[in-house]
Short mmCIF file of C-alpha atoms in Angstrom, two decimals:
data_model
loop_
_atom_site.label_atom_id
_atom_site.label_comp_id
_atom_site.label_asym_id
_atom_site.label_seq_id
_atom_site.Cartn_x
_atom_site.Cartn_y
_atom_site.Cartn_z
CA MET A 17 46.29 11.99 65.35
CA ALA A 18 49.25 11.80 62.98
CA GLU A 19 52.00 9.33 63.81
CA MET A 20 54.51 12.18 63.68
CA PHE A 21 55.00 15.65 62.31
CA CYS A 22 58.25 16.99 60.91
CA TYR A 23 58.82 19.78 58.39
CA GLN A 24 62.38 20.85 59.14
CA CYS A 25 63.83 19.86 55.75
CA GLU A 26 63.05 20.53 52.09
CA GLN A 27 61.73 16.99 51.60
CA ALA A 28 58.65 17.67 53.78
CA ALA A 29 55.91 15.44 52.36
CA GLN A 30 53.52 17.27 50.03
CA GLY A 31 55.33 20.49 50.91
CA THR A 32 53.70 20.58 54.33
CA GLY A 33 55.25 17.95 56.59
CA CYS A 34 55.91 14.24 57.11
CA THR A 35 53.12 12.64 59.17
CA VAL A 36 53.57 8.87 58.75
CA VAL A 37 57.28 8.38 58.21
CA GLY A 38 59.98 10.85 57.23
CA VAL A 39 60.95 11.03 53.57
CA CYS A 40 64.50 10.94 54.98
CA GLY A 41 63.74 7.56 56.57
CA LYS A 42 62.98 8.91 60.05
CA GLN A 43 60.54 6.65 61.91
CA PRO A 44 57.80 8.04 64.20
CA ASP A 45 59.60 6.91 67.37
CA VAL A 46 62.77 8.71 66.26
CA ALA A 47 60.77 11.86 65.47
CA ALA A 48 59.16 11.81 68.93
CA LEU A 49 62.49 11.35 70.68
CA GLN A 50 64.04 14.20 68.71
CA ASP A 51 61.07 16.42 69.61
CA LEU A 52 61.61 15.54 73.26
CA ILE A 53 65.32 16.39 73.01
CA VAL A 54 64.55 19.81 71.50
CA TRP A 55 61.95 20.48 74.19
CA GLY A 56 64.48 19.53 76.86
CA LEU A 57 67.17 21.71 75.29
CA LYS A 58 64.88 24.74 75.52
CA GLY A 59 64.81 24.26 79.28
CA LEU A 60 68.56 23.66 79.33
CA GLY A 61 69.04 26.90 77.44
CA PHE A 62 66.83 28.77 79.92
CA TRP A 63 68.96 27.73 82.92
CA ALA A 64 72.35 27.95 81.18
CA ASP A 65 71.52 31.49 80.02
CA LEU A 66 70.57 32.55 83.55
CA ALA A 67 73.76 30.99 84.92
CA ARG A 68 75.87 32.77 82.33
CA LYS A 69 74.35 36.10 83.31
CA LYS A 70 75.69 35.39 86.80
CA GLY A 71 79.13 34.62 85.41
CA ALA A 72 78.78 30.83 85.76
CA ILE A 73 79.91 28.81 82.74
CA ASP A 74 80.23 25.04 82.35
CA ARG A 75 81.91 23.81 79.17
CA GLU A 76 80.37 20.35 79.50
CA ILE A 77 76.92 21.96 79.30
CA ASP A 78 78.00 24.08 76.34
CA VAL A 79 79.35 21.14 74.35
CA PHE A 80 76.40 18.92 75.22
CA MET A 81 73.99 21.55 73.86
CA ILE A 82 75.62 21.61 70.41
CA GLU A 83 76.05 17.83 70.26
CA ALA A 84 72.42 17.20 71.20
CA LEU A 85 71.14 19.78 68.72
CA PHE A 86 73.35 18.23 66.03
CA SER A 87 71.77 14.83 66.77
CA THR A 88 68.39 16.23 65.68
CA VAL A 89 69.58 17.62 62.33
CA THR A 90 68.18 15.85 59.26
CA ASN A 91 69.99 12.63 58.25
CA VAL A 92 72.12 12.36 61.40
CA ASP A 93 70.85 10.04 64.15
CA PHE A 94 68.19 7.49 63.22
CA ASP A 95 68.80 5.16 66.18
CA PRO A 96 66.08 5.29 68.88
CA GLU A 97 68.35 3.67 71.49
CA SER A 98 70.97 6.35 70.93
CA LEU A 99 68.41 9.14 71.04
CA GLY A 100 66.92 7.72 74.23
CA LYS A 101 70.33 8.17 75.85
CA VAL A 102 70.48 11.76 74.58
CA VAL A 103 67.05 12.42 76.15
CA ARG A 104 68.29 11.24 79.56
CA GLN A 105 71.51 13.23 79.20
CA THR A 106 69.45 16.30 78.32
CA ALA A 107 67.48 15.98 81.56
CA ALA A 108 70.68 15.54 83.57
CA MET A 109 72.36 18.53 81.92
CA ARG A 110 69.27 20.65 82.44
CA GLU A 111 69.39 19.88 86.15
CA LYS A 112 73.12 20.62 86.18
CA ALA A 113 72.49 24.01 84.55
CA ARG A 114 69.77 24.82 87.08
CA ALA A 115 72.11 23.95 89.95
CA LEU A 116 74.86 26.02 88.33
CA PHE A 117 72.56 29.05 88.26
CA GLU A 118 71.33 28.60 91.82
CA LYS A 119 74.88 28.29 93.14
CA ALA A 120 75.96 31.45 91.30
CA ASN A 121 72.79 33.26 92.35
CA GLY A 122 72.96 32.15 95.95
CA ALA A 123 69.26 31.29 95.88
CA PRO A 124 66.62 29.61 93.69
CA PHE A 125 65.15 31.54 90.74
CA ALA A 126 62.74 34.17 92.07
CA GLY A 127 60.59 34.47 88.95
CA THR A 128 58.10 32.13 87.34
CA VAL A 129 59.82 29.09 85.84
CA PRO A 130 58.39 28.27 82.40
CA GLU A 131 56.82 24.83 82.10
CA GLY A 132 59.55 23.79 79.67
CA ALA A 133 62.24 24.51 82.28
CA ALA A 134 60.52 22.94 85.31
CA PRO A 135 62.03 19.85 86.99
CA TRP A 136 61.87 16.89 84.65
CA VAL A 137 62.56 13.21 85.21
CA PRO A 138 62.41 11.24 81.93
CA LYS A 139 60.44 8.03 81.77
CA THR A 140 62.32 4.77 82.26
CA THR A 141 61.54 2.78 79.13
CA LEU A 142 62.16 3.81 75.54
CA SER A 143 58.51 3.34 74.62
CA ASP A 144 57.50 5.65 77.48
CA LEU A 145 60.02 8.25 76.28
CA VAL A 146 58.46 8.07 72.83
CA GLU A 147 55.01 8.70 74.32
CA GLU A 148 56.44 11.57 76.34
CA GLY A 149 57.95 13.03 73.17
CA ARG A 150 54.56 12.99 71.47
CA LYS A 151 53.35 15.42 74.14
CA HIS A 152 55.89 17.97 72.90
CA PRO A 153 55.40 18.04 69.13
CA VAL A 154 56.95 20.50 66.70
CA LYS A 155 53.75 22.48 66.24
CA ASP A 156 52.38 24.42 69.20
CA PRO A 157 48.75 25.47 68.53
CA SER A 158 48.80 27.81 71.53
CA LEU A 159 51.32 30.08 69.75
CA ASP A 160 50.57 32.69 67.12
CA PRO A 161 51.40 30.95 63.78
CA ASP A 162 53.79 33.69 62.68
CA ILE A 163 55.64 33.74 66.00
CA HIS A 164 55.84 29.96 65.85
CA SER A 165 57.19 30.16 62.30
CA VAL A 166 60.02 32.51 63.25
CA GLN A 167 60.74 30.43 66.37
CA GLN A 168 61.20 27.40 64.12
CA ILE A 169 63.53 29.37 61.84
CA LEU A 170 65.53 30.30 64.96
CA ILE A 171 65.65 26.73 66.30
CA TYR A 172 66.65 25.31 62.91
CA GLY A 173 69.28 28.02 62.62
CA CYS A 174 70.66 26.97 66.02
CA LYS A 175 70.71 23.34 64.86
CA GLY A 176 72.72 24.26 61.77
CA MET A 177 75.16 26.41 63.74
CA ALA A 178 75.54 23.66 66.35
CA ALA A 179 76.90 21.37 63.62
CA TYR A 180 79.58 23.90 62.70
CA ALA A 181 80.37 24.60 66.36
CA ASP A 182 80.78 20.86 66.94
CA HIS A 183 83.34 20.58 64.11
CA ALA A 184 85.24 23.55 65.56
CA HIS A 185 85.15 22.04 69.06
CA ILE A 186 86.55 18.74 67.77
CA LEU A 187 89.48 20.76 66.38
CA GLY A 188 89.97 22.46 69.76
CA LYS A 189 88.16 25.73 69.02
CA ASP A 190 85.43 27.02 71.35
CA ASP A 191 83.85 30.45 71.66
CA ASP A 192 81.81 31.55 74.66
CA GLY A 193 79.83 34.03 72.57
CA ILE A 194 78.57 31.24 70.31
CA TYR A 195 77.57 29.01 73.21
CA ALA A 196 75.97 31.94 75.03
CA PHE A 197 73.81 32.82 72.03
CA ILE A 198 72.60 29.24 71.47
CA HIS A 199 71.58 28.97 75.15
CA ARG A 200 69.80 32.32 75.04
CA ALA A 201 68.08 31.56 71.73
CA MET A 202 66.81 28.12 72.81
CA GLY A 203 65.66 29.46 76.18
CA SER A 204 63.89 32.39 74.55
CA THR A 205 61.37 30.07 72.90
CA LEU A 206 59.88 29.43 76.36
CA ASP A 207 59.30 33.16 76.95
CA ARG A 208 55.68 34.00 76.12
CA SER A 209 56.30 37.71 76.68
CA LEU A 210 58.39 37.94 73.51
CA GLY A 211 56.69 39.08 70.31
CA LEU A 212 57.18 38.48 66.62
CA MET A 213 59.87 41.11 66.08
CA ASP A 214 61.80 39.86 69.12
CA PHE A 215 62.20 36.51 67.38
CA VAL A 216 62.94 38.16 64.03
CA GLY A 217 65.77 39.97 65.80
CA LEU A 218 67.03 36.74 67.34
CA ALA A 219 66.91 35.00 63.94
CA MET A 220 69.00 37.79 62.39
CA GLU A 221 71.38 37.60 65.35
CA CYS A 222 71.64 33.85 64.77
CA GLY A 223 72.87 34.54 61.25
CA LYS A 224 75.40 37.08 62.52
CA VAL A 225 76.73 34.71 65.19
CA ASN A 226 76.98 31.94 62.61
CA ILE A 227 79.39 34.08 60.58
CA GLU A 228 81.57 34.15 63.70
CA CYS A 229 81.08 30.39 64.13
CA THR A 230 82.01 29.50 60.55
CA GLY A 231 84.91 31.93 60.83
CA LEU A 232 86.08 30.01 63.89
CA LEU A 233 85.81 26.73 61.99
CA ASN A 234 87.71 28.22 59.06
CA GLN A 235 90.43 29.32 61.49
CA ALA A 236 90.56 25.80 62.94
CA HIS A 237 90.89 24.24 59.48
CA VAL A 238 93.65 26.66 58.47
CA GLU A 239 95.59 26.22 61.71
CA HIS A 240 95.47 22.43 61.42
CA TYR A 241 95.73 21.93 57.66
CA GLN A 242 96.83 25.33 56.20
CA ALA A 243 94.67 27.39 53.86
CA ALA A 244 93.16 25.44 50.98
CA THR A 245 94.87 25.85 47.62
CA PRO A 246 93.57 25.03 44.12
CA THR A 247 94.03 21.28 43.69
CA LYS A 248 93.02 18.79 41.01
CA VAL A 249 91.02 15.81 42.29
CA ASN A 250 90.69 12.58 40.33
CA LEU A 251 87.23 11.04 40.09
CA GLY A 252 88.55 7.64 39.07
CA THR A 253 90.01 4.80 41.16
CA ARG A 254 93.43 3.42 42.04
CA ALA A 255 94.26 -0.26 42.22
CA GLY A 256 94.09 -1.46 45.80
CA LYS A 257 92.00 -1.64 48.95
CA ALA A 258 89.64 1.25 49.67
CA ILE A 259 87.81 3.23 52.36
CA LEU A 260 85.18 5.86 51.57
CA VAL A 261 84.69 8.78 53.98
CA SER A 262 81.42 10.72 53.82
CA GLY A 263 80.38 13.76 55.81
CA HIS A 264 82.12 16.99 56.80
CA ASP A 265 84.60 16.29 59.60
CA MET A 266 88.24 16.85 58.65
CA LYS A 267 89.72 15.68 61.97
CA MET A 268 88.16 12.24 61.58
CA LEU A 269 89.57 12.00 58.03
CA GLU A 270 93.02 13.04 59.28
CA GLU A 271 93.05 10.34 61.97
CA LEU A 272 91.97 7.70 59.45
CA LEU A 273 94.72 8.81 57.04
CA LYS A 274 97.29 8.45 59.82
CA GLN A 275 96.07 4.98 60.79
CA THR A 276 95.97 3.68 57.20
CA ALA A 277 99.42 4.98 56.19
CA GLY A 278 101.53 2.18 54.68
CA LYS A 279 98.71 -0.39 54.74
CA GLY A 280 97.98 -0.37 51.02
CA ILE A 281 94.59 1.26 51.52
CA HIS A 282 93.44 4.22 49.44
CA ILE A 283 91.11 6.76 51.04
CA TYR A 284 88.34 8.30 48.91
CA THR A 285 86.19 11.28 49.82
CA HIS A 286 82.45 11.45 49.30
CA VAL A 287 80.12 14.46 48.98
CA GLU A 288 81.13 17.24 51.42
CA MET A 289 84.51 15.64 52.15
CA LEU A 290 85.61 16.61 48.61
CA PRO A 291 87.16 19.95 49.78
CA ALA A 292 89.60 17.98 51.97
CA HIS A 293 91.79 17.57 48.88
CA GLY A 294 92.55 21.29 48.88
CA TYR A 295 94.15 21.39 52.34
CA PRO A 296 97.96 20.93 52.27
CA GLY A 297 97.83 19.22 55.66
CA LEU A 298 95.55 16.51 54.26
CA LYS A 299 96.63 16.18 50.64
CA LYS A 300 100.18 15.47 51.83
CA TYR A 301 99.01 11.91 52.47
CA PRO A 302 99.69 10.06 49.18
CA HIS A 303 96.91 7.55 49.83
CA LEU A 304 94.23 10.26 49.79
CA ALA A 305 93.30 8.98 46.37
CA GLY A 306 90.36 10.95 45.01
CA ASN A 307 86.61 11.48 45.21
CA TYR A 308 84.03 8.76 44.65
CA GLY A 309 80.40 9.17 43.68
CA GLY A 310 78.02 12.06 43.32
CA ALA A 311 75.66 13.78 45.71
CA TRP A 312 74.51 12.23 48.99
CA GLN A 313 71.11 11.12 47.69
CA ASP A 314 72.77 8.77 45.19
CA GLN A 315 74.52 6.67 47.84
CA GLY A 316 72.00 3.84 47.69
CA LYS A 317 73.07 2.86 44.17
CA GLU A 318 76.69 4.05 44.34
CA PHE A 319 77.68 2.38 47.62
CA GLN A 320 76.72 -1.06 46.30
CA ASN A 321 79.58 -0.73 43.82
CA PHE A 322 82.19 0.47 46.33
CA PRO A 323 84.41 -2.57 47.03
CA GLY A 324 85.64 -1.51 50.46
CA ALA A 325 84.62 -0.05 53.82
CA MET A 326 82.56 3.14 54.14
CA ILE A 327 82.17 5.49 57.09
CA PHE A 328 79.91 8.48 57.77
CA ASN A 329 81.21 11.16 60.12
CA THR A 330 78.28 13.63 59.90
CA ASN A 331 74.83 13.96 58.41
CA CYS A 332 73.92 12.70 54.91
CA ILE A 333 73.29 9.02 55.74
CA GLN A 334 70.33 7.25 54.14
CA ARG A 335 68.75 3.89 54.87
CA PRO A 336 71.55 1.45 53.93
CA ALA A 337 70.88 -1.46 51.60
CA GLU A 338 71.61 -4.95 52.89
CA SER A 339 74.13 -5.36 50.05
CA TYR A 340 76.59 -2.99 51.73
CA LYS A 341 75.34 -2.57 55.30
CA ASP A 342 78.02 -4.91 56.67
CA ARG A 343 80.74 -2.67 55.16
CA LEU A 344 79.24 0.55 56.55
CA PHE A 345 80.27 2.35 59.75
CA THR A 346 79.21 5.54 61.53
CA TRP A 347 81.14 7.94 63.74
CA GLY A 348 80.39 11.07 65.77
CA ARG A 349 76.73 12.05 66.01
CA VAL A 350 75.70 9.82 63.07
CA LYS A 351 73.96 6.56 63.89
CA TRP A 352 71.73 4.03 62.15
CA PRO A 353 70.19 0.95 63.80
CA GLY A 354 72.20 -2.15 62.96
CA VAL A 355 75.18 -0.23 61.58
CA ARG A 356 78.39 -0.51 63.58
CA HIS A 357 79.29 2.75 65.33
CA ILE A 358 82.88 3.76 66.03
CA ASP A 359 83.34 5.52 69.37
CA GLY A 360 86.53 7.50 69.70
CA TRP A 361 89.47 7.52 67.32
CA ASP A 362 90.35 3.85 66.79
CA PHE A 363 89.42 2.94 63.22
CA SER A 364 90.93 -0.56 63.22
CA ALA A 365 87.53 -2.18 62.58
CA VAL A 366 87.06 -0.03 59.46
CA ILE A 367 90.61 -0.81 58.33
CA ASP A 368 90.13 -4.56 58.85
CA LYS A 369 86.92 -4.49 56.81
CA ALA A 370 88.70 -2.65 53.98
CA LEU A 371 91.56 -5.16 53.99
CA ALA A 372 89.06 -8.03 53.80
CA SER A 373 87.20 -6.45 50.85
CA PRO A 374 88.25 -6.81 47.21
CA GLY A 375 89.21 -3.20 46.50
CA PHE A 376 89.41 -1.38 43.16
CA GLU A 377 91.10 -1.90 39.84
CA GLU A 378 93.11 0.97 38.33
CA LYS A 379 90.69 3.21 36.45
CA PRO A 380 91.67 6.92 36.28
CA GLY A 381 88.82 9.36 35.70
CA GLN A 382 88.02 13.00 35.08
CA GLU A 383 89.80 15.62 37.17
CA ILE A 384 88.03 18.56 38.80
CA THR A 385 89.57 21.41 40.79
CA VAL A 386 88.78 22.35 44.38
CA GLY A 387 90.39 24.69 46.92
CA PHE A 388 89.17 28.17 45.96
CA GLY A 389 88.61 29.43 49.49
CA HIS A 390 88.79 33.14 50.17
CA GLN A 391 92.52 33.00 50.84
CA ALA A 392 93.14 31.55 47.36
CA VAL A 393 90.73 33.89 45.56
CA LEU A 394 91.88 37.01 47.36
CA GLY A 395 95.45 36.01 46.53
CA VAL A 396 94.63 36.89 42.91
CA ALA A 397 92.23 39.71 43.80
CA ASP A 398 94.09 42.18 41.58
CA LYS A 399 93.46 40.00 38.52
CA VAL A 400 89.80 39.56 39.47
CA ILE A 401 89.28 43.30 40.06
CA GLU A 402 90.99 44.19 36.78
CA ALA A 403 88.83 41.65 34.91
CA VAL A 404 85.71 43.28 36.33
CA LYS A 405 86.92 46.78 35.48
CA THR A 406 87.72 45.84 31.88
CA GLY A 407 84.40 44.02 31.46
CA ALA A 408 86.02 40.62 30.98
CA ILE A 409 83.98 39.46 33.99
CA ARG A 410 80.44 40.79 33.74
CA ARG A 411 78.96 39.17 36.83
CA PHE A 412 79.59 36.68 39.64
CA PHE A 413 77.02 34.06 40.59
CA VAL A 414 77.01 32.23 43.91
CA ILE A 415 75.27 28.95 43.11
CA GLY A 416 75.44 26.78 46.18
CA GLY A 417 73.67 24.94 48.92
CA CYS A 418 72.41 21.43 49.59
CA ASP A 419 71.50 18.88 46.97
CA GLY A 420 68.51 16.58 47.28
CA ALA A 421 66.31 14.10 45.46
CA LYS A 422 63.26 16.27 44.81
CA THR A 423 62.47 17.05 41.17
CA GLY A 424 63.34 20.55 40.04
CA ARG A 425 66.97 20.52 41.11
CA ASN A 426 68.12 20.17 37.50
CA TYR A 427 67.38 23.93 37.48
CA TYR A 428 70.85 24.47 38.97
CA THR A 429 72.54 22.37 36.28
CA ARG A 430 70.78 24.23 33.49
CA PHE A 431 71.50 27.58 35.14
CA ALA A 432 75.25 26.87 35.28
CA GLU A 433 75.26 25.54 31.72
CA GLN A 434 73.46 28.55 30.27
CA LEU A 435 75.37 31.34 31.99
CA PRO A 436 77.26 33.57 29.53
CA LYS A 437 81.00 32.97 29.18
CA ASP A 438 81.82 36.33 30.76
CA THR A 439 80.42 35.23 34.14
CA VAL A 440 82.06 33.40 37.06
CA ILE A 441 80.42 30.87 39.39
CA LEU A 442 81.34 30.60 43.07
CA THR A 443 79.98 27.33 44.43
CA LEU A 444 79.91 25.58 47.78
CA ALA A 445 78.22 22.68 49.58
CA CYS A 446 76.95 19.54 47.90
CA GLY A 447 74.62 21.35 45.48
CA LYS A 448 77.71 21.74 43.27
CA TYR A 449 77.46 18.07 42.28
CA ARG A 450 74.76 19.22 39.88
CA PHE A 451 77.38 20.99 37.73
CA ASN A 452 80.93 20.60 39.09
CA LYS A 453 81.96 18.26 36.27
CA LEU A 454 81.05 20.76 33.54
CA GLN A 455 83.90 22.14 31.44
CA LEU A 456 83.24 25.88 31.73
CA GLY A 457 86.68 27.21 30.82
CA ASP A 458 88.32 30.33 32.22
CA ILE A 459 88.47 34.11 31.87
CA GLY A 460 92.05 35.31 31.50
CA GLY A 461 93.30 32.42 33.58
CA ILE A 462 90.56 32.75 36.21
CA PRO A 463 88.44 29.55 36.20
CA ARG A 464 84.77 30.23 35.55
CA LEU A 465 83.86 27.64 38.21
CA LEU A 466 85.43 28.29 41.62
CA ASP A 467 84.72 25.58 44.21
CA VAL A 468 84.83 27.48 47.52
CA GLY A 469 84.30 24.35 49.66
CA GLN A 470 81.79 22.94 52.13
CA CYS A 471 78.52 24.56 53.23
CA ASN A 472 80.34 26.15 56.18
CA ASP A 473 82.65 27.79 53.64
CA ALA A 474 79.83 30.23 52.94
CA TYR A 475 82.13 32.18 55.27
CA SER A 476 84.71 32.28 52.47
CA ALA A 477 82.10 33.38 49.92
CA VAL A 478 81.10 36.20 52.29
CA GLN A 479 84.75 37.25 52.73
CA ILE A 480 85.22 37.34 48.95
CA ALA A 481 82.09 39.47 48.53
CA LEU A 482 83.10 41.86 51.31
CA ALA A 483 86.61 42.20 49.87
CA LEU A 484 85.22 43.01 46.41
CA ALA A 485 82.81 45.53 47.92
CA GLY A 486 85.76 47.15 49.68
CA ALA A 487 87.82 47.24 46.50
CA PHE A 488 85.02 48.86 44.51
CA LYS A 489 83.98 51.11 47.42
CA CYS A 490 80.36 49.99 47.32
CA GLY A 491 77.89 47.88 49.29
CA VAL A 492 77.58 44.14 48.71
CA ASN A 493 74.17 44.67 47.07
CA ASP A 494 75.81 47.02 44.55
CA LEU A 495 78.32 44.39 43.37
CA PRO A 496 77.84 42.54 40.08
CA LEU A 497 76.85 39.52 42.18
CA SER A 498 73.77 37.31 42.26
CA ILE A 499 73.01 34.50 44.71
CA VAL A 500 71.04 31.39 43.76
CA LEU A 501 70.69 28.91 46.62
CA SER A 502 69.39 25.38 46.97
CA TRP A 503 68.41 24.26 50.43
CA TYR A 504 67.75 20.92 52.07
CA GLU A 505 68.35 20.97 55.83
CA GLN A 506 69.10 23.14 58.83
CA LYS A 507 72.66 24.13 57.96
CA ALA A 508 71.27 25.77 54.84
CA VAL A 509 68.81 27.65 57.07
CA VAL A 510 71.58 29.20 59.16
CA VAL A 511 73.66 30.01 56.07
CA LEU A 512 70.66 31.89 54.67
CA LEU A 513 70.24 33.73 57.98
CA SER A 514 73.93 34.70 57.80
CA LEU A 515 73.46 36.23 54.37
CA LEU A 516 70.32 38.08 55.49
CA SER A 517 72.09 39.36 58.61
CA LEU A 518 74.51 41.16 56.25
CA GLY A 519 71.56 42.82 54.55
CA ILE A 520 72.07 40.89 51.30
CA ARG A 521 69.03 41.20 49.04
CA ASN A 522 67.58 39.53 45.94
CA ILE A 523 68.50 35.95 46.87
CA LYS A 524 66.77 33.24 44.85
CA LEU A 525 65.90 30.12 46.86
CA GLY A 526 64.76 26.70 45.72
CA PRO A 527 63.70 24.20 44.68
CA SER A 528 60.79 24.99 47.02
CA LEU A 529 60.28 27.34 49.93
CA PRO A 530 60.39 25.98 53.52
CA ALA A 531 57.12 24.57 54.82
CA PHE A 532 57.71 26.20 58.22
CA ILE A 533 57.53 29.74 56.78
CA THR A 534 54.02 31.21 57.02
CA PRO A 535 52.65 33.55 54.31
CA ASN A 536 53.08 36.56 56.61
CA VAL A 537 56.70 35.70 57.42
CA LEU A 538 57.40 35.12 53.72
CA SER A 539 55.85 38.49 52.94
CA PHE A 540 58.18 40.10 55.49
CA LEU A 541 61.22 38.45 53.90
CA VAL A 542 60.13 39.58 50.45
CA ASP A 543 59.49 43.16 51.59
CA LYS A 544 62.76 43.49 53.53
CA PHE A 545 65.15 41.36 51.47
CA ASN A 546 63.35 40.74 48.16
CA ILE A 547 64.00 37.05 48.66
CA GLY A 548 62.07 34.88 46.23
CA PRO A 549 61.63 31.38 44.85
CA ILE A 550 63.46 30.23 41.75
CA GLY A 551 61.39 30.38 38.57
CA SER A 552 62.44 29.47 35.07
CA VAL A 553 66.16 29.48 34.31
CA GLU A 554 65.71 31.85 31.40
CA GLU A 555 63.59 34.41 33.25
CA ASP A 556 65.72 34.34 36.42
CA MET A 557 68.95 34.69 34.45
CA ALA A 558 67.60 37.55 32.35
CA GLN A 559 66.53 39.37 35.50
CA MET A 560 69.92 38.93 37.20
CA LEU A 561 71.94 39.87 34.12
CA GLY A 562 69.65 42.79 33.30
#
């Protein structure tokens, strides 16, 4: 029997799954505990969905569901002690949801309770929890492989959406429709009466609900920090003490900026925090200095040279080297054994570490521009539309998604480099680090490279596409628009589902196809959406431009 099995991310060993240790660094005990959490959340979803149908809602249950799902996303929580606590909380919340239903119903459930929703008391010791988790592995041989495949797509979509819902919740935005869907979707995986097309429908609905979720997060960002505007970001360093912030959470960055004001500390963004520089409410802080480093997978070599404190606020963490582990902190759902975790909003320990570290010398670098969200792009929509009508812009390319270490990702660099000069690139998420330093020029004052933002800002890309379709009185698939995506983890899965839920066709996906998609499910996606793997840059580009 394999030590573990996990195939939820693009790094799946040999393209099939990690069975000894995760390529991400996940150990077998962590994998088992995460499997147990997901199994428990299915039961939680079953009871919370029934309670909701009776009009009974508990926000603590709602928030716990998204936080626990987020803990199981790739490169988030690697700490078995932390995950053991989440397991026990899952059991407690599941019981709370069952009691909530029974109170609203006035009686116990009259039907047959699925095994995954039956009363459950977790084992006492961590080692026993690990053994219990191994009884609920990812793969379920009793299920039809194609049904299981679409169930996994649905679960991974829920995990990705949970991350976005968590960011929105932290900023004070909640939506009952989003919580209701996640409960219903997770609970549905226990229902053996549902067939393949039932889960296909739920997966498409997941994508649709995620558009609402990312729209909610966009609203939260705009209300707190105003709409992003085009802003130049320096990739060099300023003289002085330094803190590096990696992840996605803007609220955590804001609080750190407040607490470091006037202390002689410069704050640098890393990876998906780069778009923070475009928000007026964040760039008003003069000590938000610039962006440091490249994509998340390069942190092992880049962090050794960062002479200050570093903190992760969401997924992207890798096994830290001893050379910088004592300067590293985690916050939120992110945890790593032996790395100090910050609970709450007091960042004094991070600040003290930065003050005790040597800091940078003055060394200005290249400038790149961020902040081309849909509000900024649609603000010059008349220029864009005119450029398309006159032929100055021949085609738009959305080149976005997650970066990663697997070979083949230089495809995206070469694709951007070789695109004709009458084309425009919309990019988002950390895949842009493959080409966001290229000097691609502009078309009549419109930059050829428009950085839309984080992965959740796929919402902005969708709004731009819908607005263009409205202006040209055509469907999105009739626009001069091609989409080339790179994927790595579960947030990319739900972004893809969002695009498919809009009926968008002809998407190219790479660098490899997900291991959890069976040949029959892939055939369905090809037939319905003409989705396909990336090939050679030259052939793909010729096809899209043709």
